[in-house]
Coordinates of N, CA and C in Angstrom, one line a residue:
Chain N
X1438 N -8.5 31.6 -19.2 CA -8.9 30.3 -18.6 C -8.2 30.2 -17.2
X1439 N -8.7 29.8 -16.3 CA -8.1 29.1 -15.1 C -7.4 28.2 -15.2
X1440 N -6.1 28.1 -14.0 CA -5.7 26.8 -14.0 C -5.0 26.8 -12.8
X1441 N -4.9 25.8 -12.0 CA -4.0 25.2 -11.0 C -2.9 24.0 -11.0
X1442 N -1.8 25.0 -10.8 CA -0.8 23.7 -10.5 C -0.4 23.7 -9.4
X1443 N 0.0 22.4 -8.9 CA 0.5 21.7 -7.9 C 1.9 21.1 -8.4
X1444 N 2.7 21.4 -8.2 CA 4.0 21.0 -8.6 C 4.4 19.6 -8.1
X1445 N 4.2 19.7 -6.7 CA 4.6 18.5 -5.8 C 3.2 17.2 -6.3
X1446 N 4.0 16.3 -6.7 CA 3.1 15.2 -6.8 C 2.9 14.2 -5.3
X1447 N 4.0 14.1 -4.8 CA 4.1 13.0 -3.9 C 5.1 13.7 -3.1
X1448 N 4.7 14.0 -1.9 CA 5.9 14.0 -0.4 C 5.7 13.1 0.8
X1449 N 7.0 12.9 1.0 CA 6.7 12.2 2.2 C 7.8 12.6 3.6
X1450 N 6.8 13.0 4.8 CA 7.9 13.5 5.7 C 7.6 12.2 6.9
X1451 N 8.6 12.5 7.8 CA 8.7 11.3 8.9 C 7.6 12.3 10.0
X1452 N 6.6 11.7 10.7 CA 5.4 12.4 11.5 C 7.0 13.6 13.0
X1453 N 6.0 14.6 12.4 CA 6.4 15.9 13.7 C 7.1 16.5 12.5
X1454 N 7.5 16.4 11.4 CA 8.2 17.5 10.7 C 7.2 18.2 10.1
X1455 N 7.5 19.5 10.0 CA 6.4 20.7 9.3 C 6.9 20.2 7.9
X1456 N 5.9 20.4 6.7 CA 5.7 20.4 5.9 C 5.2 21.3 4.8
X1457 N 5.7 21.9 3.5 CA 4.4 22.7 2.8 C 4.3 22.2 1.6
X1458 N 2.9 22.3 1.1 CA 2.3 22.3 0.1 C 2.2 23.5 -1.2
X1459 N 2.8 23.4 -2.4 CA 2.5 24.3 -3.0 C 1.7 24.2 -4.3
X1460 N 0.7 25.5 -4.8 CA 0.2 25.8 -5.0 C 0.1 27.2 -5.6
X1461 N 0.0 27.1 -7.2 CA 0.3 28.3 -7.9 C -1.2 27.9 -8.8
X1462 N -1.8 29.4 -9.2 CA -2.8 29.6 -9.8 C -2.8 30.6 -10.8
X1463 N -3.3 30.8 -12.2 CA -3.8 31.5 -13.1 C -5.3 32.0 -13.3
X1464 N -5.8 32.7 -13.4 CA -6.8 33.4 -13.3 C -6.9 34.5 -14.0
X1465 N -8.0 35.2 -15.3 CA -7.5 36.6 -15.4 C -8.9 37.7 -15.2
X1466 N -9.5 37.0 -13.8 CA -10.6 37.4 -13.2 C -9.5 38.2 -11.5
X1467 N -10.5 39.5 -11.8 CA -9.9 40.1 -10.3 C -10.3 39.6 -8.6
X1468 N -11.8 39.2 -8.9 CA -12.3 38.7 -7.7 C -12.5 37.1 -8.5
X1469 N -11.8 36.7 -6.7 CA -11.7 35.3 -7.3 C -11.7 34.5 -6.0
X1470 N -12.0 33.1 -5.7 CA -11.5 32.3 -4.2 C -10.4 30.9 -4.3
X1471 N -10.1 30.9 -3.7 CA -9.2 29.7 -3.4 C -9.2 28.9 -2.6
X1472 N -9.2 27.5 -2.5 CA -9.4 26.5 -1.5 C -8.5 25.9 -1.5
X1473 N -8.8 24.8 -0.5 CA -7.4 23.7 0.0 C -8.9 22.6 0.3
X1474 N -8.4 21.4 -0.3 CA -10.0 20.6 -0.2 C -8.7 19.4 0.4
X1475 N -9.2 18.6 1.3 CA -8.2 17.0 1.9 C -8.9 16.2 1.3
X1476 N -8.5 14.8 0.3 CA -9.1 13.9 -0.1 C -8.5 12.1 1.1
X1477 N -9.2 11.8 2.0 CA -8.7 10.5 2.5 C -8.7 9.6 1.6
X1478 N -8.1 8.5 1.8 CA -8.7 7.0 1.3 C -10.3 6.9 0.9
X1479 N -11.2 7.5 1.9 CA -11.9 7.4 1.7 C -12.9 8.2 0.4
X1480 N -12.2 8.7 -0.1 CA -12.6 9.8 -1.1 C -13.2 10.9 -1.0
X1481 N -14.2 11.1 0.1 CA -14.6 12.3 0.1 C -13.7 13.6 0.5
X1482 N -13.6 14.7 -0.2 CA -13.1 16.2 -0.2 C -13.5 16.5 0.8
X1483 N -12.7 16.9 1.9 CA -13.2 17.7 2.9 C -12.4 18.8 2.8
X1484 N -13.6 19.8 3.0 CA -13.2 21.3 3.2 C -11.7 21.5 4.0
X1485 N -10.8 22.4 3.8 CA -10.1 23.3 4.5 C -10.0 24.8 4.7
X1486 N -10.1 25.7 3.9 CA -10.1 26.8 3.8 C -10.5 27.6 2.2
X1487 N -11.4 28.9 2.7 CA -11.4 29.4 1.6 C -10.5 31.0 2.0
X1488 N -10.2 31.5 0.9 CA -9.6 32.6 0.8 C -10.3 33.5 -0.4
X1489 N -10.5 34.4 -0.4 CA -11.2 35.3 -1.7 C -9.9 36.4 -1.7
X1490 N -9.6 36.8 -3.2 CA -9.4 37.5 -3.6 C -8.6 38.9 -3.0
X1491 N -9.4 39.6 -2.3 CA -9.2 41.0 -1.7 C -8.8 40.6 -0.5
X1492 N -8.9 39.5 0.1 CA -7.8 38.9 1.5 C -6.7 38.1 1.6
X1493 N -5.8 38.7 1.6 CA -4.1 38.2 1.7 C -3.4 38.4 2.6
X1494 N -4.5 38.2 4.0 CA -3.5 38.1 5.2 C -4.0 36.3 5.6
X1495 N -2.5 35.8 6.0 CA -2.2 34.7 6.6 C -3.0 34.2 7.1
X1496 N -3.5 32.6 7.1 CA -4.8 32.1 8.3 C -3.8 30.9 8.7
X1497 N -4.1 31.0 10.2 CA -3.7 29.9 10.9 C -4.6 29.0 11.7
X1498 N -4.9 27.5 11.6 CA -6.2 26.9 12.0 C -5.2 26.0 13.0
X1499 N -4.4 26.0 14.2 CA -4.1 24.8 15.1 C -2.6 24.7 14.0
X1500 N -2.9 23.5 13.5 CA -0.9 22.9 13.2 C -1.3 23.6 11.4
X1501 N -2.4 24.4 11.0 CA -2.6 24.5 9.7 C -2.2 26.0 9.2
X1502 N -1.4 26.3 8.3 CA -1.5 27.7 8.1 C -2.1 27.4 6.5
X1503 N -1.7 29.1 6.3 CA -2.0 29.1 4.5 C -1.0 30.6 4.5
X1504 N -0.3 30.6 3.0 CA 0.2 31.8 2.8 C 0.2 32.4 1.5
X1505 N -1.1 33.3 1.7 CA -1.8 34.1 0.1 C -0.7 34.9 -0.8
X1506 N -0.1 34.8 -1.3 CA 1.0 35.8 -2.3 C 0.2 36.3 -4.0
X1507 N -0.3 37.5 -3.8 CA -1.0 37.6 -4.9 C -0.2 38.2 -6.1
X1508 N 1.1 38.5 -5.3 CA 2.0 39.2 -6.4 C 3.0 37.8 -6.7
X1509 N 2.5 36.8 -6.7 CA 3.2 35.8 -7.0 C 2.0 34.3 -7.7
X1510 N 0.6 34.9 -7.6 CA -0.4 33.8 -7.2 C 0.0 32.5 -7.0
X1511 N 0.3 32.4 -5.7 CA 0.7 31.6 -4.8 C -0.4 31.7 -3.5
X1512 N -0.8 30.4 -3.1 CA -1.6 30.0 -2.3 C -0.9 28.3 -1.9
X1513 N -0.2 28.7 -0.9 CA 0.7 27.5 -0.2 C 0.1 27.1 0.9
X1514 N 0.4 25.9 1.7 CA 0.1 25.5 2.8 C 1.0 24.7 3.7
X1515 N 0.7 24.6 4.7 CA 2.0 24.3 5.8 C 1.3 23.5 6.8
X1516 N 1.6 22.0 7.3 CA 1.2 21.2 8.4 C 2.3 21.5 8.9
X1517 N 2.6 22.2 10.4 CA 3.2 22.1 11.1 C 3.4 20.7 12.2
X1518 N 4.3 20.3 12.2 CA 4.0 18.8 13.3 C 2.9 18.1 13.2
X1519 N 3.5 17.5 11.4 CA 2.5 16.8 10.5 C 2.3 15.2 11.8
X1520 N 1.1 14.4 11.4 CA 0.7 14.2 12.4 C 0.5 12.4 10.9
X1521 N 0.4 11.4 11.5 CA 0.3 10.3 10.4 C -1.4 10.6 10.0
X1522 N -2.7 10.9 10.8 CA -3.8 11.5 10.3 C -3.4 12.5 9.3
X1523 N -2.6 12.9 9.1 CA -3.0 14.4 7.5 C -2.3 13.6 6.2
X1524 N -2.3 12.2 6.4 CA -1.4 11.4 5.2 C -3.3 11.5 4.6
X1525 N -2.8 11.9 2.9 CA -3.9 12.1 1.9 C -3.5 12.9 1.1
X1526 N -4.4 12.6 0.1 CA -3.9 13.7 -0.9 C -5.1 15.1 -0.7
X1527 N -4.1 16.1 -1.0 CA -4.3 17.6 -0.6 C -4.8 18.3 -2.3
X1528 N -5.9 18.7 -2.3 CA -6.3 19.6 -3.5 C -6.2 21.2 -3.5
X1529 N -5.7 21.9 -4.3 CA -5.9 23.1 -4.8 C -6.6 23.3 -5.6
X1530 N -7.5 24.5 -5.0 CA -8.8 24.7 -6.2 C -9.0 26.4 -6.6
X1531 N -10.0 26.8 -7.5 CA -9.9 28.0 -7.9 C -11.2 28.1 -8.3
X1532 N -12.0 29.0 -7.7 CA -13.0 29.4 -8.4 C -13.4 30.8 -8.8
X1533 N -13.8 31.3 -9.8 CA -13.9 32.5 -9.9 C -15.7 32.8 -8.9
X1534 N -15.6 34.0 -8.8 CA -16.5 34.7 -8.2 C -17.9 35.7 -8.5
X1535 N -17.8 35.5 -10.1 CA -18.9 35.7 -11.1 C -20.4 34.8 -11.0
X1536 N -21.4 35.4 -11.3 CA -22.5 34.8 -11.0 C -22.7 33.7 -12.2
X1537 N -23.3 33.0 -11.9 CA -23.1 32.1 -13.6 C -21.8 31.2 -13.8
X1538 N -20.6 31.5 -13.3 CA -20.0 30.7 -12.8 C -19.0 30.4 -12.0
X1539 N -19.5 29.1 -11.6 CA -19.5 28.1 -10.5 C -18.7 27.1 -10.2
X1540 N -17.7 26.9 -11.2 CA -16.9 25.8 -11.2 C -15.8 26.2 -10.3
X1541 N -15.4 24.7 -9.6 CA -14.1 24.9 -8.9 C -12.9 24.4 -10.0
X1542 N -12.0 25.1 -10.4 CA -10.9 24.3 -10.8 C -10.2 23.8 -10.0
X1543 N -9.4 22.8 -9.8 CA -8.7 21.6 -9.0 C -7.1 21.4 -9.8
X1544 N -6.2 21.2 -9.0 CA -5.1 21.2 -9.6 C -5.4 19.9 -9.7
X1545 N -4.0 18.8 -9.7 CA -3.9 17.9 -10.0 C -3.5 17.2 -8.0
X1546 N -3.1 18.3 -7.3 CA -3.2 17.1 -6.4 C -1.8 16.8 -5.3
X1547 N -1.8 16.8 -3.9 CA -0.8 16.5 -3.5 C -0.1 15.2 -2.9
X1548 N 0.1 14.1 -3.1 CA -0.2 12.8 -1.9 C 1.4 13.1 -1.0
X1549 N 0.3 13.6 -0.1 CA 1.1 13.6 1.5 C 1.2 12.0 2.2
X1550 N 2.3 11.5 2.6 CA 2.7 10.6 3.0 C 3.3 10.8 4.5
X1551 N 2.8 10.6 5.5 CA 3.7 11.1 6.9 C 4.0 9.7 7.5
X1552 N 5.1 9.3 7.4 CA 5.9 7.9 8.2 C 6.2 8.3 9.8
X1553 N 5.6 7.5 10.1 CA 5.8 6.9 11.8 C 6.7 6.8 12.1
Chain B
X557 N -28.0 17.4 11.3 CA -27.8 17.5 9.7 C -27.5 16.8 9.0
X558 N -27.9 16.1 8.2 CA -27.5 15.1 7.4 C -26.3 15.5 6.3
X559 N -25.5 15.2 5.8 CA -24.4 16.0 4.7 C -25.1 15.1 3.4
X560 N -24.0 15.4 2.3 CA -24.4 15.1 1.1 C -24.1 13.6 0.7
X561 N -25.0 12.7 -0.1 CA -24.7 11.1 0.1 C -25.2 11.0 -1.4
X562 N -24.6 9.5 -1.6 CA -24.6 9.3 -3.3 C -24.8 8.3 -3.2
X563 N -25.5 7.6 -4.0 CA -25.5 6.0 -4.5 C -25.4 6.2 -5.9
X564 N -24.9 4.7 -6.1 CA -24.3 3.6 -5.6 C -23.6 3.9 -5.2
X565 N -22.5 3.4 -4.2 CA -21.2 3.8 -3.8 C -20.4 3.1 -5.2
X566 N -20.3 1.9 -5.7 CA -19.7 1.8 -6.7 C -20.8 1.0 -7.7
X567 N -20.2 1.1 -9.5 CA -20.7 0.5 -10.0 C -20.0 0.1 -10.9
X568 N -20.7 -1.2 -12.0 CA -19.7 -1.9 -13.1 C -20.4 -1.8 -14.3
X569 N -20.2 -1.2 -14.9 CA -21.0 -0.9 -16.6 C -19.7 -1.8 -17.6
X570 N -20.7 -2.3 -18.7 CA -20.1 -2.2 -19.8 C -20.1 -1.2 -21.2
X571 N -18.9 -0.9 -22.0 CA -19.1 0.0 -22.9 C -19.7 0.2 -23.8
X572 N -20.4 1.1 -24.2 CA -21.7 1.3 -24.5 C -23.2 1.4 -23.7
X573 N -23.2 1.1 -22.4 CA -24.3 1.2 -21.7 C -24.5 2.6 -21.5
X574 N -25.5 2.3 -20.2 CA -26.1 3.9 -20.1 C -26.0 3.8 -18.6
X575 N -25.6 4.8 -17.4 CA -25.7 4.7 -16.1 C -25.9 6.4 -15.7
X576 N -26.8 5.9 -14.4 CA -27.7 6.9 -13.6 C -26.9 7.2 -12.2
X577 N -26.3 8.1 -12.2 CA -25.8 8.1 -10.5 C -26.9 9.5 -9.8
X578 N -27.1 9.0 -8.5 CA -27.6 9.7 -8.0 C -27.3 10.8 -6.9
X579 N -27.5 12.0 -6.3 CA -26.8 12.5 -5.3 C -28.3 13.2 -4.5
X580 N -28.1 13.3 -3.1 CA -29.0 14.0 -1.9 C -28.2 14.7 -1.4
X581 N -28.8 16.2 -2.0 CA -28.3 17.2 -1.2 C -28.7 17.6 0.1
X582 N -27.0 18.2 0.7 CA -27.6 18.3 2.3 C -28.6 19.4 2.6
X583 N -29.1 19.4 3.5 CA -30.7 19.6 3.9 C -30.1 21.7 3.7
X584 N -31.1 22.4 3.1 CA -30.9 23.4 3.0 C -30.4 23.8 1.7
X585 N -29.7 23.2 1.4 CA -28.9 23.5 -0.2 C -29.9 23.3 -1.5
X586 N -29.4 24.6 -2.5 CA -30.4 23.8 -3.4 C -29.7 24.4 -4.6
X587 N -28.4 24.2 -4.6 CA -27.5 24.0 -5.7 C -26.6 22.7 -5.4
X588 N -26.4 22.0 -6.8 CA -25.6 20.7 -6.9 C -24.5 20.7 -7.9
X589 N -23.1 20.0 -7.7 CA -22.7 20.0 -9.0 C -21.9 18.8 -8.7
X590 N -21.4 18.8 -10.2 CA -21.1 16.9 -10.5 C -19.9 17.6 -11.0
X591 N -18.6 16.7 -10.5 CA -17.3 16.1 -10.7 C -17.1 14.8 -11.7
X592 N -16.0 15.0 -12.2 CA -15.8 13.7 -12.4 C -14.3 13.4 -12.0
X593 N -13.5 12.2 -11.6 CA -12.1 12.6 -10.8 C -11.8 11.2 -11.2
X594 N -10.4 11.1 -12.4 CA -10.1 10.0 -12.7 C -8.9 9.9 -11.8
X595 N -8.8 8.5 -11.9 CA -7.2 8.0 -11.1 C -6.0 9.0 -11.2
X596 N -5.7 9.4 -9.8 CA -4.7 10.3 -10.0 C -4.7 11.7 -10.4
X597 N -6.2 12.2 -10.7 CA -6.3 13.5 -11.6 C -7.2 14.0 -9.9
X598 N -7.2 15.8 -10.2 CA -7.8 16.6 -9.3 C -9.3 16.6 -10.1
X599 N -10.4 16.9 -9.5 CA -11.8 16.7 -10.0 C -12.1 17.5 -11.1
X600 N -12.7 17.0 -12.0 CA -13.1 18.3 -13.3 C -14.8 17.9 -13.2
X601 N -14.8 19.6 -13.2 CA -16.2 20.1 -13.2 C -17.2 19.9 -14.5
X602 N -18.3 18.9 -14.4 CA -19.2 18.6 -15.5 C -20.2 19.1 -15.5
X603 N -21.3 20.0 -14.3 CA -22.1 21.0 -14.5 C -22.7 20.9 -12.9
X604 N -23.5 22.2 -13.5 CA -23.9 22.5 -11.9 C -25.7 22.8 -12.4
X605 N -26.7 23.0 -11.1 CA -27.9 22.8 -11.0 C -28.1 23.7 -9.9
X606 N -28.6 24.7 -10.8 CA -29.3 26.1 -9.2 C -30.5 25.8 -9.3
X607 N -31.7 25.6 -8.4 CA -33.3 26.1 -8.0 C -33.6 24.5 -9.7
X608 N -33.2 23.8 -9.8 CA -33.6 22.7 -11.1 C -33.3 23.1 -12.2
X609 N -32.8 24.2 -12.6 CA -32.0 24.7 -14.0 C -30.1 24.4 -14.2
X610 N -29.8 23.9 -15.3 CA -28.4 24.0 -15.2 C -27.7 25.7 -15.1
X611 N -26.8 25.1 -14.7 CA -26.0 26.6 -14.3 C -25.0 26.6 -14.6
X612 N -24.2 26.3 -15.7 CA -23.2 26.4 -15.8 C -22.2 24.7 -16.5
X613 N -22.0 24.4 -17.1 CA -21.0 23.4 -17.8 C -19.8 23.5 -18.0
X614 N -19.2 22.4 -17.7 CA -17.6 22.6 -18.3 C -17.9 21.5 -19.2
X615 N -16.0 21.3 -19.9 CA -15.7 20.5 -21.1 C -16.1 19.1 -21.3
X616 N -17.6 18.6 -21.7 CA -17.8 17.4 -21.1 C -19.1 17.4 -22.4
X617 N -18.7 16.1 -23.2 CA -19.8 15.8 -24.4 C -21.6 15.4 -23.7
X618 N -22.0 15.7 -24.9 CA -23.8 16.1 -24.3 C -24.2 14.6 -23.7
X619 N -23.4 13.4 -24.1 CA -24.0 11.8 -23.2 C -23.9 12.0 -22.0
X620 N -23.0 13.3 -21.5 CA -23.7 14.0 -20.0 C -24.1 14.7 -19.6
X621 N -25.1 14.0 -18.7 CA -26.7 14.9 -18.7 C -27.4 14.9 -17.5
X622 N -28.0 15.7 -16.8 CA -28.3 15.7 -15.3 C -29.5 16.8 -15.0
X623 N -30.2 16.4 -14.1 CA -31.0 16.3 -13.4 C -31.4 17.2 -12.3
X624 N -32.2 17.9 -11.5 CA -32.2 18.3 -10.3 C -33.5 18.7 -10.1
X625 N -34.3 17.7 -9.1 CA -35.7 17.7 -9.0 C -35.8 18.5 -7.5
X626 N -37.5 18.9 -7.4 CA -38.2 20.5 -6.7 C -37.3 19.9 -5.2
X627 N -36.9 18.9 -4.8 CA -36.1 18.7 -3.2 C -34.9 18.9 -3.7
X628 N -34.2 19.7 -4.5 CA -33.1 19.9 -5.1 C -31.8 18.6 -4.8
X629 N -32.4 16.7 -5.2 CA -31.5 16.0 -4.8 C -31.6 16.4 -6.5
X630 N -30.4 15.5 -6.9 CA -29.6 15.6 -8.7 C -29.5 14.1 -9.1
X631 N -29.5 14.2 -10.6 CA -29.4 12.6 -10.7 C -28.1 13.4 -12.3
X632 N -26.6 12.2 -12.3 CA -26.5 12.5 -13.1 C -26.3 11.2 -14.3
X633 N -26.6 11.3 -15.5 CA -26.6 10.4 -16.5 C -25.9 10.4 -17.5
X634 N -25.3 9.2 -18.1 CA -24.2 9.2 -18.9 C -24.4 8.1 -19.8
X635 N -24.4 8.4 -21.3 CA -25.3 7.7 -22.2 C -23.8 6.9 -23.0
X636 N -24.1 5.9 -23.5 CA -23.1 5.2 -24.5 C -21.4 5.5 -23.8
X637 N -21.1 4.3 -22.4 CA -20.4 4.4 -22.0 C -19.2 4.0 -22.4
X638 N -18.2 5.1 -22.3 CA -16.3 5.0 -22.5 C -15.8 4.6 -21.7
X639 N -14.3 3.6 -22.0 CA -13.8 3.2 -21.0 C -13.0 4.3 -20.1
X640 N -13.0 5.1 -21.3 CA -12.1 7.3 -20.1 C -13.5 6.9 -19.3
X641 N -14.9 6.7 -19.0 CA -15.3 7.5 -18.6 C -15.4 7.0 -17.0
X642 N -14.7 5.7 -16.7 CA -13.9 5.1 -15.5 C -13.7 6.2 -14.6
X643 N -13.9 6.8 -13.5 CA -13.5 7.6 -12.8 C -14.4 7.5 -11.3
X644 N -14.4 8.0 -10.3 CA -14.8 8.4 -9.5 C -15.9 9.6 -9.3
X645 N -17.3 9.7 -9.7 CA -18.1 11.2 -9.8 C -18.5 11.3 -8.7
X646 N -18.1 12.9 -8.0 CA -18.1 13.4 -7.0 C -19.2 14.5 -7.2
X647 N -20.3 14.2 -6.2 CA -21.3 15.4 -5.8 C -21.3 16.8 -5.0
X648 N -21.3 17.6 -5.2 CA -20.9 18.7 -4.0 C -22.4 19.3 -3.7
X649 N -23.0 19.9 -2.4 CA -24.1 20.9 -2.7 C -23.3 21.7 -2.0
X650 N -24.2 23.1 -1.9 CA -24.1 24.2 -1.7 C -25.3 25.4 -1.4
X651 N -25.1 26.0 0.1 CA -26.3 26.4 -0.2 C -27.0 28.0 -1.2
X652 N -25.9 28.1 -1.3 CA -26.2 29.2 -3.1 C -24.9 29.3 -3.7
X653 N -25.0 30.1 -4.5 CA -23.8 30.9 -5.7 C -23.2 32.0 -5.3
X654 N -21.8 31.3 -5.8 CA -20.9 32.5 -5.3 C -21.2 34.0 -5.4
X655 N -22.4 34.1 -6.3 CA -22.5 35.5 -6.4 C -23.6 36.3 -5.7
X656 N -23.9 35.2 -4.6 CA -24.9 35.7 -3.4 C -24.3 35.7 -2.3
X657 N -24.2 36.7 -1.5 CA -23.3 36.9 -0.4 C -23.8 36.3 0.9
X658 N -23.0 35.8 1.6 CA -21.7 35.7 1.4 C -21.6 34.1 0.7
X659 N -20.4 34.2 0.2 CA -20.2 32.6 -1.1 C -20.1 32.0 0.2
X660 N -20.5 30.8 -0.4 CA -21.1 29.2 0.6 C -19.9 28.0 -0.3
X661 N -19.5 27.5 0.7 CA -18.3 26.3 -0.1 C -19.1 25.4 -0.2
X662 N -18.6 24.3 -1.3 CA -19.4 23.3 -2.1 C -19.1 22.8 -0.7
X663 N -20.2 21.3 -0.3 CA -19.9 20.2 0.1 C -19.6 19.0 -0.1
X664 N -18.9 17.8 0.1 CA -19.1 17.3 -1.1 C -19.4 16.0 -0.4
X665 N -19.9 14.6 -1.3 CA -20.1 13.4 -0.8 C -19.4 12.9 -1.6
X666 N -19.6 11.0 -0.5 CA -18.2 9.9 -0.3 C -18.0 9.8 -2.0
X667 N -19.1 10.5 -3.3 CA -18.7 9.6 -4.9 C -19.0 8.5 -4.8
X668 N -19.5 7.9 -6.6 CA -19.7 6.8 -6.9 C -18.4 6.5 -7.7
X669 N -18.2 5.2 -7.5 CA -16.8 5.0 -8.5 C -17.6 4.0 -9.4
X670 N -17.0 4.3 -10.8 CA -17.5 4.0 -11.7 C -16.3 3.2 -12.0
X671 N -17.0 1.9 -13.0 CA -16.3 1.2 -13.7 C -16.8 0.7 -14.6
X672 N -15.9 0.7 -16.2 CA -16.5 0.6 -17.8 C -15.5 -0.1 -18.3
X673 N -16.1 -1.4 -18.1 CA -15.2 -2.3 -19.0 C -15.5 -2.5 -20.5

């Protein structure tokens, strides 16, 4: 069975400090994808990144990285010169890559807090 | 492009009722799948809808039950309501399955927040 944990329930840094998010996953499928979904106040999941399986080099988007560790299944994330816009809670998700199915697993969740 | 949109934005049931949420998928997509995302919890997956056939279910009793007509929008339904069943349901589309290349990420809309007193 799948599963995602998110260890960190609640952080909170003062705005311009880098921050990471972590994210550990079980799986006992070989091809597989990984996301980072942003939940605002306003509820809708907005996309951040996906990652599959057979790709475990580093992606960097602006103040966003990700860092894939498959010998660890670790799928972390890093706001560099967190900014008070990235205050939300951050999802970890898991989907396997079989046809038929489709589900995203979702950890439980990060609430990022960035003080002014 | 229009993205994915749901009504109601919120609603108020009592337990034992029956309620209908609806979702429009964004233009092109013709897979949908329903969330459900209680307070404080990450989303759990209640089923998915490729081409109007289900595709797939997770851990979720048969009073939920869903929909997906030939414009591939989805309706999903939930019979003799629980006060667990209080949550936030989240729509995503997509425009196929991970196992048609290249995989397409869910999108998802703003959810109906439900409430079962």
């Amino acid at each position: 069975a799948q599963k995602v944990t998110q260890a960190q329930t609640e952080i909170s840094v003062v705005e311009k400090e880098d921050v990471t998010l972590d994210c550990v996953y079980e799986t006992r499928d070989t091809t597989y994808y990984l996301f980072w979904y942003k939940q605002p106040p306003s509820g809708e999941l907005v996309f951040l990144i996906r990652r599959n399986s057979f790709d475990e080099q580093n992606e960097i988007s602006g103040r966003y990285s990700w860092n894939f560790q498959k010998s660890t299944s670790s799928f972390n994330f890093t706001i560099t010169a967190s900014q008070v816009v990235d205050s939300a809670v951050y999802f970890c998700a898991l989907s396997e890559a079989n046809f038929g199915n489709e589900k995203l697993t979702f950890g439980t969740g990060t609430r990022l807090t960035i003080i002014p | 492009e229009t993205g994915v949109t749901q009504s109601p934005t919120h609603l108020i049931k009592t337990r034992g009722q029956q309620v209908t949420l609806r979702c429009s998928s964004q233009s092109g997509h013709n897979t949908v799948s329903w969330y459900q995302q209680a307070l404080g919890q990450g989303p759990q997956f209640i089923f998915q809808y490729y081409r109007e056939e289900e595709n797939g279910r997770g851990n979720f009793p048969p009073r939920f039950s869903g929909l997906q007509f030939p414009n591939y929008s989805s309706e999903l339904n939930v019979n003799a309501l629980e006060l667990d069943d209080s949550a936030l349901y989240l729509c995503a589309s997509s425009p196929g399955l991970a196992g048609q290349a290249p995989y397409n990420e869910q999108f998802f809309g703003p959810g109906t927040r439900l409430t079962v007193l």
